PDB file of C-alpha atoms in Angstrom:
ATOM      1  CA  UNK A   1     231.747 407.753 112.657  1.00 56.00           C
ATOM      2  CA  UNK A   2     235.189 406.419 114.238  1.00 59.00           C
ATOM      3  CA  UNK A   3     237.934 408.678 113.942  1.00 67.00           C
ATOM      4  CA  UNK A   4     241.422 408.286 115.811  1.00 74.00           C
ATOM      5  CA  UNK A   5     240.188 410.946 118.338  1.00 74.00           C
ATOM      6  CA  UNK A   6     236.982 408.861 119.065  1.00 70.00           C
ATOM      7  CA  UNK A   7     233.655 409.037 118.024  1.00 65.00           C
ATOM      8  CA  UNK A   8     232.235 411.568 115.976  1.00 61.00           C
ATOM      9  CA  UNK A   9     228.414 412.822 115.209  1.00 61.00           C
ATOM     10  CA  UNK A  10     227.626 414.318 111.885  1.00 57.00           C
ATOM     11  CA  UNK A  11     225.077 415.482 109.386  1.00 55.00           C
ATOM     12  CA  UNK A  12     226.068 414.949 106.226  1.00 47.00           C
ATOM     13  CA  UNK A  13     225.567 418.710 105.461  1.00 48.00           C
ATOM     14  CA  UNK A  14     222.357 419.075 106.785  1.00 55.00           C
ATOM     15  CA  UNK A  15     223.370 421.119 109.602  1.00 59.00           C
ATOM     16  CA  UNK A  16     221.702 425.047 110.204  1.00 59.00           C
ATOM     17  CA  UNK A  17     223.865 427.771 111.403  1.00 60.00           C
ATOM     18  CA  UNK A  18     221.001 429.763 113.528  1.00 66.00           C
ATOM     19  CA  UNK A  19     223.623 432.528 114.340  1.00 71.00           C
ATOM     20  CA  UNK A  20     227.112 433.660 113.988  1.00 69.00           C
ATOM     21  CA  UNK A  21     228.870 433.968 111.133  1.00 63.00           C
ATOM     22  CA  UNK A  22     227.702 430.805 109.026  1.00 56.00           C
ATOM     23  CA  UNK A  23     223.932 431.576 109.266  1.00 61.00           C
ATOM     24  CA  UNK A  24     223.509 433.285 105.901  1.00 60.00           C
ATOM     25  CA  UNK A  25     225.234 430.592 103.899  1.00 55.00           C
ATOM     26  CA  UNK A  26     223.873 428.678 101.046  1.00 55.00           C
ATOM     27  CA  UNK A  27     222.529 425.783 102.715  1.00 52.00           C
ATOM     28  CA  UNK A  28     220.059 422.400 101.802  1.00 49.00           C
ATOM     29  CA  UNK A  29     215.851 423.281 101.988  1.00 51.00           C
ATOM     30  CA  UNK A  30     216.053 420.933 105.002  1.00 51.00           C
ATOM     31  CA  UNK A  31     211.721 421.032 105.111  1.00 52.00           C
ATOM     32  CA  UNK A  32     212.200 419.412 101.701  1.00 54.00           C
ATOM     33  CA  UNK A  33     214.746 416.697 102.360  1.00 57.00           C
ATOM     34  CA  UNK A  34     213.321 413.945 105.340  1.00 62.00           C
ATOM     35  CA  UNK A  35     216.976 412.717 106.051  1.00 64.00           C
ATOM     36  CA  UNK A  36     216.282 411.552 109.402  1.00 74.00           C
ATOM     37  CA  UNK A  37     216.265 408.031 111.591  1.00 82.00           C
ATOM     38  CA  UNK A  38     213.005 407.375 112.611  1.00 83.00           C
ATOM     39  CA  UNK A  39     214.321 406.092 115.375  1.00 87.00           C
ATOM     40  CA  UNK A  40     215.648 409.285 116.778  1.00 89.00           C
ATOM     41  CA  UNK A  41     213.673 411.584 115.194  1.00 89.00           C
ATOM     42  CA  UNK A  42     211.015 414.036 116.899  1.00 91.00           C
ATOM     43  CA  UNK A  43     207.593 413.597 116.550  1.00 92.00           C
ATOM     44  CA  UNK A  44     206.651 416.448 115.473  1.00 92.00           C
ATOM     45  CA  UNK A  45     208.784 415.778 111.957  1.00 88.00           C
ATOM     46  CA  UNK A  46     207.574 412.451 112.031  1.00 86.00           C
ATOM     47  CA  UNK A  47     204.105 414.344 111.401  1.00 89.00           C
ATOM     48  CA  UNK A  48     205.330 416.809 109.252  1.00 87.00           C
ATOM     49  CA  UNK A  49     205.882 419.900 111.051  1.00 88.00           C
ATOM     50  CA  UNK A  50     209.376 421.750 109.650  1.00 85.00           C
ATOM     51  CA  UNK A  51     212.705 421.080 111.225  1.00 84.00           C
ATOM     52  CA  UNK A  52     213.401 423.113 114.516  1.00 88.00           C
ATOM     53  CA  UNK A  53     215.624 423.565 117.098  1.00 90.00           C
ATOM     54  CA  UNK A  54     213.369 421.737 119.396  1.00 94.00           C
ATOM     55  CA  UNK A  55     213.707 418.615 117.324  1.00 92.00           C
ATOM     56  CA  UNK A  56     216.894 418.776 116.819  1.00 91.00           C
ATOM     57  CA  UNK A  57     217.412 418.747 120.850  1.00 95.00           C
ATOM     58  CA  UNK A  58     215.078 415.670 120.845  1.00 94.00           C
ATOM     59  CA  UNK A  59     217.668 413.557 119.105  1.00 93.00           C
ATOM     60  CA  UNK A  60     220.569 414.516 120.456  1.00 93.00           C
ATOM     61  CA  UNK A  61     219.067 413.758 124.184  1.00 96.00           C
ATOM     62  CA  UNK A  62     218.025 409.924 122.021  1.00 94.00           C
ATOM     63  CA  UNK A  63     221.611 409.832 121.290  1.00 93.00           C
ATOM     64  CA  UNK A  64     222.329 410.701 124.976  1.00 93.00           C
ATOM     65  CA  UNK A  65     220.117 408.093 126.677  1.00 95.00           C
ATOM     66  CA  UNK A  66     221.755 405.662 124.336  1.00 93.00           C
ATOM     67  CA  UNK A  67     225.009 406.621 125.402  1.00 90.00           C
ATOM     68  CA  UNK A  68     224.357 406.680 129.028  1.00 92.00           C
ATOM     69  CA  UNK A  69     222.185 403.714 129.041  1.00 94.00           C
ATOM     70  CA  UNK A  70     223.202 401.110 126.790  1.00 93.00           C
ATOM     71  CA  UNK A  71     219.623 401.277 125.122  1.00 93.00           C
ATOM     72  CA  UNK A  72     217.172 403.427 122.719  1.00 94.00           C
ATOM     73  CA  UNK A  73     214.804 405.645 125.407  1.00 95.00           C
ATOM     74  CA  UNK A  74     211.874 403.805 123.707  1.00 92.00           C
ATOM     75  CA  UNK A  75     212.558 400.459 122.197  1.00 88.00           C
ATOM     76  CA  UNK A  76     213.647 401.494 118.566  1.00 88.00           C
ATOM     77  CA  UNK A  77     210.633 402.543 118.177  1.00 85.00           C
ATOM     78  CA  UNK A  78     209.252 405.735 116.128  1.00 85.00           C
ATOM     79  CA  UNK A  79     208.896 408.594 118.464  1.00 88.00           C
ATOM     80  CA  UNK A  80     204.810 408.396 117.024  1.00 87.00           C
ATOM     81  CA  UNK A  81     204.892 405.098 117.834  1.00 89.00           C
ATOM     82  CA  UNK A  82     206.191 405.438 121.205  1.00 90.00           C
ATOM     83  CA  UNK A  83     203.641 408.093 121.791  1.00 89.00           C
ATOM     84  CA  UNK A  84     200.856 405.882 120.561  1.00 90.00           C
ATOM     85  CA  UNK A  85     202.169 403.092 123.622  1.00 89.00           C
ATOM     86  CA  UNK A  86     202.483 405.364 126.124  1.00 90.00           C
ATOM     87  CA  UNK A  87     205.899 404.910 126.174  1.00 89.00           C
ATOM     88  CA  UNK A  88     207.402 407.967 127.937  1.00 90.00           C
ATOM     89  CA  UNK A  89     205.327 407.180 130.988  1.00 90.00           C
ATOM     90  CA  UNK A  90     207.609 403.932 130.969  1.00 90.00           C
ATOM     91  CA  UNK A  91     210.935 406.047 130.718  1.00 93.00           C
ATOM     92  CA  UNK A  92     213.657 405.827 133.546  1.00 95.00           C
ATOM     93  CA  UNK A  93     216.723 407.057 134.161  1.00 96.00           C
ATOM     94  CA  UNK A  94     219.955 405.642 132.714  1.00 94.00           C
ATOM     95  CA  UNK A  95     221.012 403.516 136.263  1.00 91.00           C
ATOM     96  CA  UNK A  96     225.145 405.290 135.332  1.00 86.00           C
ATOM     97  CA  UNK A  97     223.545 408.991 134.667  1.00 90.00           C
ATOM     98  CA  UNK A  98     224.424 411.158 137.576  1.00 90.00           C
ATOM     99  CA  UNK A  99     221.199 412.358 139.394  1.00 90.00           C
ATOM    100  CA  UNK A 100     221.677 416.034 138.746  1.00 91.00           C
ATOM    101  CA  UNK A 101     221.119 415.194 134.988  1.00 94.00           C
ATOM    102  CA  UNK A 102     217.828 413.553 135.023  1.00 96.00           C
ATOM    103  CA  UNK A 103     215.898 416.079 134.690  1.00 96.00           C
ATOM    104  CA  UNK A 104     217.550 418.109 131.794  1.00 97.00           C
ATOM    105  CA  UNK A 105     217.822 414.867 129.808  1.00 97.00           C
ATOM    106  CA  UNK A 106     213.885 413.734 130.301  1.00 97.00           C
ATOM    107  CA  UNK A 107     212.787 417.204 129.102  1.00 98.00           C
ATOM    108  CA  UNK A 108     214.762 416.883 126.280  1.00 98.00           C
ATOM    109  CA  UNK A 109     213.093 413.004 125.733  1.00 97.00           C
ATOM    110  CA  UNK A 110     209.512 414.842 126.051  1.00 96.00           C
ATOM    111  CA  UNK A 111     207.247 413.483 123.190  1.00 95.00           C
ATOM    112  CA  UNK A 112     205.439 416.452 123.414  1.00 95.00           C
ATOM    113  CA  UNK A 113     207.359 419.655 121.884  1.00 95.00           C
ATOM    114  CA  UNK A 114     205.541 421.399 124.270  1.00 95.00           C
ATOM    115  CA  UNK A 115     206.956 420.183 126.749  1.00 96.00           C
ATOM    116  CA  UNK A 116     210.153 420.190 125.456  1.00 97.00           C
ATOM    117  CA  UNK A 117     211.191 423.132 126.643  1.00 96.00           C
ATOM    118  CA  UNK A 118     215.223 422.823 127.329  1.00 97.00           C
ATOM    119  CA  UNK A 119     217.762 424.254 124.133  1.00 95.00           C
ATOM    120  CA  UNK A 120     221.379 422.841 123.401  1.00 92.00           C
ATOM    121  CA  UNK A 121     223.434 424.776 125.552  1.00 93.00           C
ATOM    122  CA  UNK A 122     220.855 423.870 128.278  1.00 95.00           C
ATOM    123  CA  UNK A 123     220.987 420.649 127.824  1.00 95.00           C
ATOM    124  CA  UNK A 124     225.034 420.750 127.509  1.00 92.00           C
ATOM    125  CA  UNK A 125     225.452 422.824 130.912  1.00 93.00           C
ATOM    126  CA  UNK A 126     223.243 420.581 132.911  1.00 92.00           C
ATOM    127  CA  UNK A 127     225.395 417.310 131.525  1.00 89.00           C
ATOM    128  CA  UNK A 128     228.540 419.996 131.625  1.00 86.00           C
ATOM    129  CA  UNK A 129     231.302 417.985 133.855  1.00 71.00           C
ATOM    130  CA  UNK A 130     230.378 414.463 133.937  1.00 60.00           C
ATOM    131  CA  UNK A 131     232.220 413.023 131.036  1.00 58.00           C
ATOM    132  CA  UNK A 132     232.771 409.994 133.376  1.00 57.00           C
ATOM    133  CA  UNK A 133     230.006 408.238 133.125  1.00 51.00           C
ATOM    134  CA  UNK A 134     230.714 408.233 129.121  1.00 50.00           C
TER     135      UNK A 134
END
């Protein structure tokens, strides 16, 4: 969404409090309701494994590459699909992505949840400071 201030990323309500003081609201069954974009969701919901933080991380760093890049991290594709092509041995960095951010971002790209071993606030300090290259 647009707003005067810029852009803005929401989720229609779907969004978890893990801690503080909003985690014990009343919230949606979010393992019931599949409101995600194929496109930028994990694969691991994509083969029905429950919402996580993990997945959540994997599209925001979609979002990221997009931003950074000018392009989807693997065509538009499904992440499944991407996996099935072999697609994240084809993944570069974003040419206007500062070095030093490379590597945070590509874990957070990993197709394996594994492997995906970076949270949020990771993933926010190591892009922490370079709001130029927005």
């Amino acid at each position: 969404m647009l707003s005067e201030d810029g852009v803005r990323l929401f989720d229609f309500g779907l969004g978890l409090a893990t801690e503080g003081p909003l985690k014990d609201l009343p919230h949606l069954n979010r393992n019931r309701l599949n409101a995600w974009t194929p496109g930028y969701a994990a694969p691991e919901l994509l083969d029905g494994s429950p919402l996580s933080a993990r997945a959540d991380v994997y599209g925001v760093a979609c979002v990221l590459y997009e931003l950074a890049s000018g392009r989807h991290p693997f065509r538009r594709l499904s992440s499944t699909q991407a996996r099935v092509d072999g697609l994240e041995h084809e993944l570069k960095a974003p040419p206007n992505l500062p070095r030093r951010c490379w590597s945070a971002l590509r874990t957070a790209l990993a197709l394996d949840p594994g492997r995906r071993n970076i949270g949020a606030a990771q993933l926010r300090d190591a892009l922490g400071g370079v709001s130029s290259w927005w």
